[in-house]
Short mmCIF file of C-alpha atoms (C1' of nucleotides) in Angstrom, two decimals:
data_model
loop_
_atom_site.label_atom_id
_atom_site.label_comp_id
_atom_site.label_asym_id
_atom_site.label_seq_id
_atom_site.Cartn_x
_atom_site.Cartn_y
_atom_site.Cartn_z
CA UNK A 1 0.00 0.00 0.00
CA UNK A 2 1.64 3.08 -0.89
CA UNK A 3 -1.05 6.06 0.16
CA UNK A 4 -0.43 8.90 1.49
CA UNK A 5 -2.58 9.87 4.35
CA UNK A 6 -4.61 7.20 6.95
CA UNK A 7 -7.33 8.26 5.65
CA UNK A 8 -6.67 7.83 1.90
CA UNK A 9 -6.10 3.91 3.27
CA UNK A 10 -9.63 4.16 4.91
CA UNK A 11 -11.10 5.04 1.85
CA UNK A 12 -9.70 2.31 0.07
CA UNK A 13 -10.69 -0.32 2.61
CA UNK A 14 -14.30 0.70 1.95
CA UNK A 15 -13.85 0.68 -1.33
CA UNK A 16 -13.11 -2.84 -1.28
CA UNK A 17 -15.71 -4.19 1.20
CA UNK A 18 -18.50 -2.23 -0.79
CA UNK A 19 -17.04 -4.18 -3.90
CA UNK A 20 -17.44 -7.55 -1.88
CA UNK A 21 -20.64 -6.54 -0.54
CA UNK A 22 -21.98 -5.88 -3.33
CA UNK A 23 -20.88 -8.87 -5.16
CA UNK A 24 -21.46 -11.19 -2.48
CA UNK A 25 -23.67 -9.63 0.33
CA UNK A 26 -22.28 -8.15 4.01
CA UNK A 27 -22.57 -11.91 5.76
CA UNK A 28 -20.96 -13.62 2.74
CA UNK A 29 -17.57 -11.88 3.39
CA UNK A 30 -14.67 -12.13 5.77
CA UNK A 31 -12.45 -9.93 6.37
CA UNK A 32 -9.69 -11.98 5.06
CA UNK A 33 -11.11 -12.00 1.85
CA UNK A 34 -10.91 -7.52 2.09
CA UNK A 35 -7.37 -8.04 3.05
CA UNK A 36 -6.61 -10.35 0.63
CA UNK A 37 -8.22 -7.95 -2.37
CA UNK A 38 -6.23 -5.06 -1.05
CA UNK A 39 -3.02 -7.26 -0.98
CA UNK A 40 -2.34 -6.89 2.47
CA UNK A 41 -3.12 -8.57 6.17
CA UNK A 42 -5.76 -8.91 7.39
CA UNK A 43 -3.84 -7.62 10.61
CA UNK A 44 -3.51 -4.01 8.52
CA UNK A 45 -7.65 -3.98 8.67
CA UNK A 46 -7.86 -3.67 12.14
CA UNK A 47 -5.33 -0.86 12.40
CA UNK A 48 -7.60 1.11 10.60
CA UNK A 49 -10.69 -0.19 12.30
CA UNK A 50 -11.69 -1.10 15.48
CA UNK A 51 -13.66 -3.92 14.55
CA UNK A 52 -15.36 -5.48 11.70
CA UNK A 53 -18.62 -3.59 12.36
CA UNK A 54 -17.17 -0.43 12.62
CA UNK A 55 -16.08 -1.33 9.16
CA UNK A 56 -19.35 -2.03 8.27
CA UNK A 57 -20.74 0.70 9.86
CA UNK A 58 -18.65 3.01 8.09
CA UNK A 59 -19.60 1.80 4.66
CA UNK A 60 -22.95 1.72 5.68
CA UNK A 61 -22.68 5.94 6.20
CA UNK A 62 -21.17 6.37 3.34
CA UNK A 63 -23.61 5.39 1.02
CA UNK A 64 -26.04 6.79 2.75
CA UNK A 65 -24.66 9.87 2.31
CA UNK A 66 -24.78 9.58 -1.00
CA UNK A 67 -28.28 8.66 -1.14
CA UNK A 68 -29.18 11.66 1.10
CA UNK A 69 -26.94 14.46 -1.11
CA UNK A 70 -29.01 13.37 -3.86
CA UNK A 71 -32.21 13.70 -1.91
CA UNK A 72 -31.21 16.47 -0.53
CA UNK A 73 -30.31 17.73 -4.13
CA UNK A 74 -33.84 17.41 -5.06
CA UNK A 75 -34.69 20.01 -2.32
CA UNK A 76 -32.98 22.81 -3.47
CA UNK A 77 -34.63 24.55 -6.32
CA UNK A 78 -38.17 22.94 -6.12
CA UNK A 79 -40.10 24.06 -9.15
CA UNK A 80 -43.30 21.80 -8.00
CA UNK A 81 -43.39 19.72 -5.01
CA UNK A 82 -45.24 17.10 -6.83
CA UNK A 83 -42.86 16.68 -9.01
CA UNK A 84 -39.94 16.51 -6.67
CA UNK A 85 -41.56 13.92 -4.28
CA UNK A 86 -41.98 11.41 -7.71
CA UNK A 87 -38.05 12.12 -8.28
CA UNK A 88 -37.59 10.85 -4.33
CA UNK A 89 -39.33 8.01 -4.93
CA UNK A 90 -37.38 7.20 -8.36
CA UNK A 91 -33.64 8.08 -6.42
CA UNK A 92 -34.80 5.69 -3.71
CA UNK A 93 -35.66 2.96 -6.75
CA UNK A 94 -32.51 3.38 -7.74
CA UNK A 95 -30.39 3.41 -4.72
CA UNK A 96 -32.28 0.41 -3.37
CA UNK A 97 -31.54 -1.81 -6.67
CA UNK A 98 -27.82 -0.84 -6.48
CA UNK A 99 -27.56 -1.74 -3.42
CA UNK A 100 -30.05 -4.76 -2.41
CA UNK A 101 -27.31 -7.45 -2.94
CA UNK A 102 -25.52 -6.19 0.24
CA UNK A 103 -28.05 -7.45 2.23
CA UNK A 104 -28.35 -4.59 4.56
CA UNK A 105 -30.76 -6.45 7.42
CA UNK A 106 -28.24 -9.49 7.99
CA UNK A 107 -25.98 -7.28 9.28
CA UNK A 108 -27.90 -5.99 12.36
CA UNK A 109 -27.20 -9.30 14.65
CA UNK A 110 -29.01 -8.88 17.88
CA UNK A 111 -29.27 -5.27 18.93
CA UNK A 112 -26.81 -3.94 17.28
CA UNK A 113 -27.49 -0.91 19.08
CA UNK A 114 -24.78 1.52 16.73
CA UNK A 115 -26.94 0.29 13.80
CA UNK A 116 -29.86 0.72 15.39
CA UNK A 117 -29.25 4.72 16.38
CA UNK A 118 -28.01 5.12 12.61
CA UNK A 119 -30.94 3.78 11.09
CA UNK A 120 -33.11 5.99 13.05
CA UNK A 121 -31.41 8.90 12.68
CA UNK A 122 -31.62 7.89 8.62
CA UNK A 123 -35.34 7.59 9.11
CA UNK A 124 -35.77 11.20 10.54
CA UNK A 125 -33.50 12.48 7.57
CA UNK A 126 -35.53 11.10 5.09
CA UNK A 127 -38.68 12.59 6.94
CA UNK A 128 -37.10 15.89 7.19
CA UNK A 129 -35.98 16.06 3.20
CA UNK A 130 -40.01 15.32 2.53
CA UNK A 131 -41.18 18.17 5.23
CA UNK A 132 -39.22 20.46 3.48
CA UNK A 133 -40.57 19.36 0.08
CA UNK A 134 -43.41 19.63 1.32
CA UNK A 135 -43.32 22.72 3.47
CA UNK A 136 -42.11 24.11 -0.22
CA UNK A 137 -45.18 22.84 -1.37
CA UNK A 138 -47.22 25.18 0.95
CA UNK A 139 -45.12 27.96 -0.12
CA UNK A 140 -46.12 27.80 -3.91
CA UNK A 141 -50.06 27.41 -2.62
CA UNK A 142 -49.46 23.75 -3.84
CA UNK A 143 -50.44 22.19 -1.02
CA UNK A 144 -52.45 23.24 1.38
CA UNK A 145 -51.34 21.01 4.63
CA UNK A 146 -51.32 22.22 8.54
CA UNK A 147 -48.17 19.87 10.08
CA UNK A 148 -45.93 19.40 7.08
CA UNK A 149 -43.43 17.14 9.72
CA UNK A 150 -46.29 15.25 10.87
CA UNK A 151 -47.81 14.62 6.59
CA UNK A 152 -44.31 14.01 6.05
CA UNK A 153 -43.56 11.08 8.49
CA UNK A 154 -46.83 9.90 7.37
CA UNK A 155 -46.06 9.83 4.07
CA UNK A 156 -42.40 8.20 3.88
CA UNK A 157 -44.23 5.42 6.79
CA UNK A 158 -46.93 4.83 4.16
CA UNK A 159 -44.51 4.47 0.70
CA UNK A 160 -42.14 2.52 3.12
CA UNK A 161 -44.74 -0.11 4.37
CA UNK A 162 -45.87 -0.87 0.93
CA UNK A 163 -42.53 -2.70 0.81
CA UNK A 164 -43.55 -5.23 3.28
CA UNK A 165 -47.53 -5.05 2.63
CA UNK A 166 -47.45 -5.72 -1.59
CA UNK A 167 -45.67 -8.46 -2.18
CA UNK A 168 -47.63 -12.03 -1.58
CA UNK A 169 -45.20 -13.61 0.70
CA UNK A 170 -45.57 -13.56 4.44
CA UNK A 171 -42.71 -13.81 5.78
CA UNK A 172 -41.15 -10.27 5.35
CA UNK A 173 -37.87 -10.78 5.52
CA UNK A 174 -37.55 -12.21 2.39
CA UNK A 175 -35.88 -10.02 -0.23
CA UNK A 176 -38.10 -9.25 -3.20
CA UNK A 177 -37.34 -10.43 -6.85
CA UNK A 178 -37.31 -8.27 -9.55
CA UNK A 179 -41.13 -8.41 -10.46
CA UNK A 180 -42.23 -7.70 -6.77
CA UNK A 181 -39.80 -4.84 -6.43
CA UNK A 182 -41.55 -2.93 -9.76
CA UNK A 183 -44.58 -3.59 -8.07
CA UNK A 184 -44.17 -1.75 -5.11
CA UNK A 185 -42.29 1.41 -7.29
CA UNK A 186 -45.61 0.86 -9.03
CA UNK A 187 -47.97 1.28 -6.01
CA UNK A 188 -46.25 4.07 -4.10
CA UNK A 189 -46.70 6.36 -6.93
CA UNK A 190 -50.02 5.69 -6.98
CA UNK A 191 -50.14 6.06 -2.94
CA UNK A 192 -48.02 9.13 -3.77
CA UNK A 193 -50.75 10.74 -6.57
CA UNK A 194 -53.38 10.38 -4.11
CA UNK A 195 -51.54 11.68 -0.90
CA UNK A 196 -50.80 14.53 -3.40
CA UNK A 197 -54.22 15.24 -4.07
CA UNK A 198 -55.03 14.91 -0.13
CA UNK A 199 -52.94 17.33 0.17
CA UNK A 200 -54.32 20.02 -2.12
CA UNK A 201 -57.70 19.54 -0.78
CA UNK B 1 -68.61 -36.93 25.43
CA UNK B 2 -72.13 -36.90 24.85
CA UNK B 3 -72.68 -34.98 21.51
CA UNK B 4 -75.18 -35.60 19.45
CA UNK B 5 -73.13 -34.96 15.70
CA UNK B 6 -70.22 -34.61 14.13
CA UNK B 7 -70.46 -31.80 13.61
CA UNK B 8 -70.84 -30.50 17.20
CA UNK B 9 -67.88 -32.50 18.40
CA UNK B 10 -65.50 -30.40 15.74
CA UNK B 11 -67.03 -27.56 17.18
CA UNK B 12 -66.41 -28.11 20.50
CA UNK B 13 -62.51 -29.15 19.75
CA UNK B 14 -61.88 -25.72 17.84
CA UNK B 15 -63.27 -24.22 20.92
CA UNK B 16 -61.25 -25.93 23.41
CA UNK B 17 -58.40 -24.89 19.96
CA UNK B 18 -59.18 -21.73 20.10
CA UNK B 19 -59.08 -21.10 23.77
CA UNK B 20 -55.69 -22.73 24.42
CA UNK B 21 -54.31 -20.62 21.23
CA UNK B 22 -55.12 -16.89 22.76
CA UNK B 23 -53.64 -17.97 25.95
CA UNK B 24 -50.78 -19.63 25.24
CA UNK B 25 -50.14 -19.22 21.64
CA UNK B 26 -50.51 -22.07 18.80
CA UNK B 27 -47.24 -22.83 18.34
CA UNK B 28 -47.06 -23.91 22.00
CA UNK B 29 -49.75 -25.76 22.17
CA UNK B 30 -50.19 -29.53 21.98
CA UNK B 31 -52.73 -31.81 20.86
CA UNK B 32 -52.94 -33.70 24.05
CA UNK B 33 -53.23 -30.42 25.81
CA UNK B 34 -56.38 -30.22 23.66
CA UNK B 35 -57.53 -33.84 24.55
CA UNK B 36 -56.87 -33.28 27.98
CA UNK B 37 -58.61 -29.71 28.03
CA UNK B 38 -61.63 -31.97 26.41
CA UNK B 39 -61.25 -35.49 28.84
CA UNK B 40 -60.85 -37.07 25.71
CA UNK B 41 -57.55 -39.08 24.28
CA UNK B 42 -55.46 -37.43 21.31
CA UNK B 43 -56.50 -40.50 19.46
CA UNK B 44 -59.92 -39.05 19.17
CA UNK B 45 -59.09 -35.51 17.86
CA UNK B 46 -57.07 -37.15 14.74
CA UNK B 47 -60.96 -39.05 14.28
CA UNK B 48 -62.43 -35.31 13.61
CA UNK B 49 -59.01 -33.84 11.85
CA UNK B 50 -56.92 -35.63 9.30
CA UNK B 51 -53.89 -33.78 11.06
CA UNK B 52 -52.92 -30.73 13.30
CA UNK B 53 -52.63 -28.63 10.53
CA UNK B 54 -56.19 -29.06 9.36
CA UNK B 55 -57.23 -27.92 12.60
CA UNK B 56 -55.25 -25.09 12.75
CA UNK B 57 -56.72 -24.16 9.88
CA UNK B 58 -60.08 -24.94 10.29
CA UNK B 59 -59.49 -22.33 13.78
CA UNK B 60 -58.25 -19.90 11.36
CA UNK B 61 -61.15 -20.20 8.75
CA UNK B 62 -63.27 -20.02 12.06
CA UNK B 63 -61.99 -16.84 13.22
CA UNK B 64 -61.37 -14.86 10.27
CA UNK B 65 -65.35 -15.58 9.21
CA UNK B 66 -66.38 -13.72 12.29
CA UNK B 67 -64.03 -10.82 11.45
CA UNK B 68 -65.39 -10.40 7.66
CA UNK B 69 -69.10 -10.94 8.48
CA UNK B 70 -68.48 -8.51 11.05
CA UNK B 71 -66.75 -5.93 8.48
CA UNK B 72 -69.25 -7.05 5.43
CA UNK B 73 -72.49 -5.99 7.93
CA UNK B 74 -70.39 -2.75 7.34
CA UNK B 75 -70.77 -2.59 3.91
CA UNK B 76 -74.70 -2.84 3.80
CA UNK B 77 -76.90 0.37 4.36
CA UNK B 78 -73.98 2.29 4.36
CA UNK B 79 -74.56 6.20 5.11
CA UNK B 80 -71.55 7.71 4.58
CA UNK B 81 -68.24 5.91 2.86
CA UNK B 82 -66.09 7.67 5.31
CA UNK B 83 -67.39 6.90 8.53
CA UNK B 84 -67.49 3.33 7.23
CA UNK B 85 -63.96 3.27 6.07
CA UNK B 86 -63.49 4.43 9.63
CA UNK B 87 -65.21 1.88 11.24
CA UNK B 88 -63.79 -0.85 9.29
CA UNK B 89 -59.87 -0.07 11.05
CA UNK B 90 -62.16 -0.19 14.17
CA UNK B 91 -63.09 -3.31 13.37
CA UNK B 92 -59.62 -4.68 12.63
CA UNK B 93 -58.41 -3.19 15.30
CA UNK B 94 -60.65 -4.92 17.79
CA UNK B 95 -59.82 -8.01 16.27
CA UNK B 96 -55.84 -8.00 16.02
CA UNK B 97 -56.15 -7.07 19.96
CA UNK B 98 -58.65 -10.31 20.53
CA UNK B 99 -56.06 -12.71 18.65
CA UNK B 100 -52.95 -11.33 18.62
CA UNK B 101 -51.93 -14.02 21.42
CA UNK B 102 -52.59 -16.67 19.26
CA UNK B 103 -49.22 -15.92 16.79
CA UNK B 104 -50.92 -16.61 13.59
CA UNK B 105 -47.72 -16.35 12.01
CA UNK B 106 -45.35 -19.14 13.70
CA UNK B 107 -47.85 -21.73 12.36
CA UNK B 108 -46.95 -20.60 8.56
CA UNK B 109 -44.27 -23.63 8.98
CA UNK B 110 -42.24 -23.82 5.70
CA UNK B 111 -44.22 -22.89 2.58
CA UNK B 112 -47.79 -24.57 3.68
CA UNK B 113 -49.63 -23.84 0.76
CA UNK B 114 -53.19 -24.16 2.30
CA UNK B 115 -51.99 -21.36 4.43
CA UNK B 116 -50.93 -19.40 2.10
CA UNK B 117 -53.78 -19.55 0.22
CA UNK B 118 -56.09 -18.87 2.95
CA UNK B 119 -54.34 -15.44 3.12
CA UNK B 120 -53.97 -14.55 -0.45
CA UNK B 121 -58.26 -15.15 -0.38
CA UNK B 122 -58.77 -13.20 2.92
CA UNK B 123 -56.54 -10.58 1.38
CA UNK B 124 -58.77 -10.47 -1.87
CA UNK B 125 -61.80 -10.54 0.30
CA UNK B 126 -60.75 -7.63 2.60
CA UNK B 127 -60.14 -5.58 -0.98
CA UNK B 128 -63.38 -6.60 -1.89
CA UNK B 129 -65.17 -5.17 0.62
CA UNK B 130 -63.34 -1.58 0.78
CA UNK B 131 -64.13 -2.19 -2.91
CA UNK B 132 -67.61 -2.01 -2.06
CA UNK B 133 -67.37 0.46 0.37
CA UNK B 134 -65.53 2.69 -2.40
CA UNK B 135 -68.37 1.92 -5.05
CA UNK B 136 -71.00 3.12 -2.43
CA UNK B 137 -69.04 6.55 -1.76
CA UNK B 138 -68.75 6.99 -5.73
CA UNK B 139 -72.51 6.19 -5.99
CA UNK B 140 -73.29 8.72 -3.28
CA UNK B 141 -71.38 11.70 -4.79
CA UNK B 142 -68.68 11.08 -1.70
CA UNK B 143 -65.63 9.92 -4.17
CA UNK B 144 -64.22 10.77 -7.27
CA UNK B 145 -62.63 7.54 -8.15
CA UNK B 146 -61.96 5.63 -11.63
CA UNK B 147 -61.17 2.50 -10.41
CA UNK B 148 -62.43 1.57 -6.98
CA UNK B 149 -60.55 -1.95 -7.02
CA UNK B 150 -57.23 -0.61 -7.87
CA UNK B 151 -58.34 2.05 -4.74
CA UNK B 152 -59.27 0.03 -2.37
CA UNK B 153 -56.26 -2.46 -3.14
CA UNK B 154 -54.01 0.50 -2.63
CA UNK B 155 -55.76 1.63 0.33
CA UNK B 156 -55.20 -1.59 1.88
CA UNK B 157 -52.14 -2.55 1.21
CA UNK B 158 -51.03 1.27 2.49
CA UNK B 159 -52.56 0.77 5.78
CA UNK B 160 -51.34 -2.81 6.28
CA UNK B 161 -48.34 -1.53 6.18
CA UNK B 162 -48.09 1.00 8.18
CA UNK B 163 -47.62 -2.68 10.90
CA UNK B 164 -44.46 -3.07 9.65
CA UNK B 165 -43.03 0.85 8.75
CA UNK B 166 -44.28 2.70 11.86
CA UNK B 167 -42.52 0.42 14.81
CA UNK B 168 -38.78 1.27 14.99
CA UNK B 169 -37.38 -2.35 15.17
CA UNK B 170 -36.02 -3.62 12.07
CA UNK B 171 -36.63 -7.08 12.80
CA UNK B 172 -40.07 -7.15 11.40
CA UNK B 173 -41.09 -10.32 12.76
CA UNK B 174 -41.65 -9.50 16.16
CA UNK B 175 -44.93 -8.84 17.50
CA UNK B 176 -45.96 -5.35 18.46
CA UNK B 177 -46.40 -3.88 21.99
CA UNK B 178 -49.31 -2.12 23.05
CA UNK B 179 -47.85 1.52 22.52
CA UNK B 180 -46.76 0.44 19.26
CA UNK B 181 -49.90 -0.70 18.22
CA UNK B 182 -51.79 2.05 19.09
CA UNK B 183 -49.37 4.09 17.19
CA UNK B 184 -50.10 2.20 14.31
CA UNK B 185 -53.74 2.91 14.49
CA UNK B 186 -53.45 6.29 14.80
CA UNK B 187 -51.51 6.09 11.48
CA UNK B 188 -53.90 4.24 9.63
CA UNK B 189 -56.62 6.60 10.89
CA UNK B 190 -54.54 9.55 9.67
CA UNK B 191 -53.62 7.94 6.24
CA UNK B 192 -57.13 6.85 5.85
CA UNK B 193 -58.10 10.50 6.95
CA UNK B 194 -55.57 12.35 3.49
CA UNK B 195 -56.77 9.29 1.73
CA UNK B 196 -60.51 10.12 1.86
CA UNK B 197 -59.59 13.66 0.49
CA UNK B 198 -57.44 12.19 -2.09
CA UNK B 199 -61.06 10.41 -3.31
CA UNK B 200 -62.69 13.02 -3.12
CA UNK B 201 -60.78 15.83 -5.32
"C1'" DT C 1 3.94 5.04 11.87
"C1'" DT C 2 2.48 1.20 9.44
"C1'" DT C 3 2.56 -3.69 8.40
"C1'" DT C 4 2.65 -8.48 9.35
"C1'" DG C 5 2.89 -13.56 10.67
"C1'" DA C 6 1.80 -16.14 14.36
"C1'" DC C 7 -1.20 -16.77 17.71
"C1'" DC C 8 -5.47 -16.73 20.64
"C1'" DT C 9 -10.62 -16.39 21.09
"C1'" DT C 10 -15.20 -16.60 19.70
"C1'" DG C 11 -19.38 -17.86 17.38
"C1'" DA C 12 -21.80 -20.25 14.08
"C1'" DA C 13 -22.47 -24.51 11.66
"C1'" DA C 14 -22.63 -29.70 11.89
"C1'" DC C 15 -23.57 -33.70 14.60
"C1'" DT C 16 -25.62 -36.21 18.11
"C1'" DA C 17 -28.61 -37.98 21.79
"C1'" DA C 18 -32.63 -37.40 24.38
"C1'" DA C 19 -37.10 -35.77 24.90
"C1'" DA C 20 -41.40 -34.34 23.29
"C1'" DA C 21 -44.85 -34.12 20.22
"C1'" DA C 22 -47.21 -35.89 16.05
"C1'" DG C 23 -49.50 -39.46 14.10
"C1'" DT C 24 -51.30 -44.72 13.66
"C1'" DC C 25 -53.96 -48.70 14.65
"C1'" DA C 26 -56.17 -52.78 16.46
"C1'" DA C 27 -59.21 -53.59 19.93
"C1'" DA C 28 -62.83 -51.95 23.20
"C1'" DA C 29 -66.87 -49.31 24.20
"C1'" DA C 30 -71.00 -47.16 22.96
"C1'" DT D 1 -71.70 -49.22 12.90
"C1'" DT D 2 -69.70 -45.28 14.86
"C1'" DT D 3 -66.78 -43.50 18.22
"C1'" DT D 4 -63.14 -43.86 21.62
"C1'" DT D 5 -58.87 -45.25 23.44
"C1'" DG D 6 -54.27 -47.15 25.19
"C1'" DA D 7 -50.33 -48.60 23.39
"C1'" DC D 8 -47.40 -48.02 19.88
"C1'" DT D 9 -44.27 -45.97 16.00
"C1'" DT D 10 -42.50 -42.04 13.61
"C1'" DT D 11 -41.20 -37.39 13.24
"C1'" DT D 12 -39.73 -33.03 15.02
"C1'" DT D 13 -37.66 -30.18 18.49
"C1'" DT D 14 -34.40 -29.23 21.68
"C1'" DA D 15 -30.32 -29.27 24.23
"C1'" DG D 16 -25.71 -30.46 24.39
"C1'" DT D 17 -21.28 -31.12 22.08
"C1'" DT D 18 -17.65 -30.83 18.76
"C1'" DT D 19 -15.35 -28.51 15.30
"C1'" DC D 20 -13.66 -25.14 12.37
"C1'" DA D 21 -13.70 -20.96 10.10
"C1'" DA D 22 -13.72 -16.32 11.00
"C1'" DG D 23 -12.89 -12.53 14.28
"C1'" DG D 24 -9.57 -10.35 16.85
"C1'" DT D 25 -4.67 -9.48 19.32
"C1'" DC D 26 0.13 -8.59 19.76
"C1'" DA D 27 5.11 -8.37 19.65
"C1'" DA D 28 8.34 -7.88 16.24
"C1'" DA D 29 9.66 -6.22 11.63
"C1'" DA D 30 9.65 -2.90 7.97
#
DNA sequence: TTTTGACCTTGAAACTAAAAAAGTCAAAAA
DNA sequence: TTTTTGACTTTTTTAGTTTCAAGGTCAAAA
């Protein structure tokens, strides 16, 4: 490894174990197998981590930044809230078929109580990009809404649930195929057109 | 025992089912609790039920024909679509509080497909009947709707899952608590509340 | 300061034995 | 003939054990 900074080598470790995530899902890879796709011990890992779910942790953050820039993106420079909550819903399509194969929910063994703060905290960001959407909303006389925060959590719950309340199978944790996936896209744009038109009235 | 039919005995084991179920749970319950519960050997239940799943369904079938005659007396002589939809969560809600105990869903043992068919037709018949509800608020000037199927399917599915989105555990297996649930129901009220508007512009 | 091989520790499969529950049946009772 | 049952077999669950791969540590080397 010749990089400069610690950091630079941080970087790189993610890069790695989001490769082998990816590929081969979170549970599916050791971190022997990082080490050995870097070219270097496995002993070198844990210099730059505490542990293997900091590691995880920290590629976990960092594409949820991601996701949330582009969100947030979406935000700025709202010509019509309508039209910026369908563009949420098609960044979260996307995001979510990038990154389904790293099979995000086998990672949280038993209260996991780091992951468990973060995905909260994700939660509320997500609510707080769609208050502000919508809250934008109010602003153009779009919609015409008294709790924005409180229509927002609503909302995201609603489009959220979908996941788990579409598809046929009944035991949720199941990861959805392809078909069952466009489904639910295909039903929280209708949930969305209708919450849109709730909120108008 | 001294019953005069059939009939009457396989009534009287789903009872003594049934009542074992909501206090202890199904999946902990054995059939020669049942017999026992009944002064009768195991021997004799398998005489009224080709096997234990049978009569777990047959509990099931039991159980969920109270809870859709109950929500179908809903759809007749309805006044107003609203109040109805309104009345129908009130309905469900009573009901998931009645059986919750008896964990429905640790009996779903490896891909039964009598199961699972039972619940894709319950499913079907719950959209039926907001179907009808829907139909009645279009014929009474209440709704705007094209489709009231492909409405009422939505609206379903979007309160259902509200179960699974609102709760902050990520293990979505887990049964709720009561402040959970009651969260839950609030959130299906509110949905169901934008919902209605979203029908009616 | 960073890297590493060698080493220790832990946790999750893979097996196993024992116990419990499901399911069967010929004979008895009604 | 229909219903019931005790005694039985089979299947499933559970608890305990072994084993091994993967997680994690550290003193020495680069």
């Amino acid at each position: 490894m010749h990089t400069e900074t610690k950091d630079e080598m941080q970087e790189k470790i993610l890069d790695a174990a989001l490769k082998r995530f990816t590929h081969y899902g979170a549970s599916k890879t050791t971190m022997n197998e990082i080490a050995d796709d870097l070219h270097c011990s496995k002993a070198s890992l844990y210099y730059y981590f505490p542990d293997k779910n900091a590691m995880h942790m920290a590629v976990l953050e960092r594409i949820a930044e991601a996701y949330f820039q582009e969100m947030e993106k979406e935000t700025q420079q709202v010509k019509s809230a309508s039209k910026a909550l369908n563009n949420i819903i098609e960044i979260r399509r996307i995001f979510v078929s990038k990154f389904c194969r790293l099979e995000i929910f086998k990672i949280l063994q038993d209260g996991n109580s780091f992951f468990y703060a973060g995905m909260i905290k994700a939660k509320k960001r997500e609510i707080e990009i769609h208050t502000e959407i919508i809250k934008a909303g109010i602003a153009s006389g779009e919609f015409k809404v008294k709790h924005p925060a409180k229509a927002a959590e609503l909302l995201v719950q609603s489009l959220m649930g979908l996941r788990f309340s579409v598809p046929d199978h009944f035991r949720n944790d199941a990861d959805l195929n392809e078909e069952q996936f466009a489904q639910v896209i295909e039903k929280q744009k209708q949930l969305l057109e209708i919450f849109i038109k709730g909120m108008k009235a």
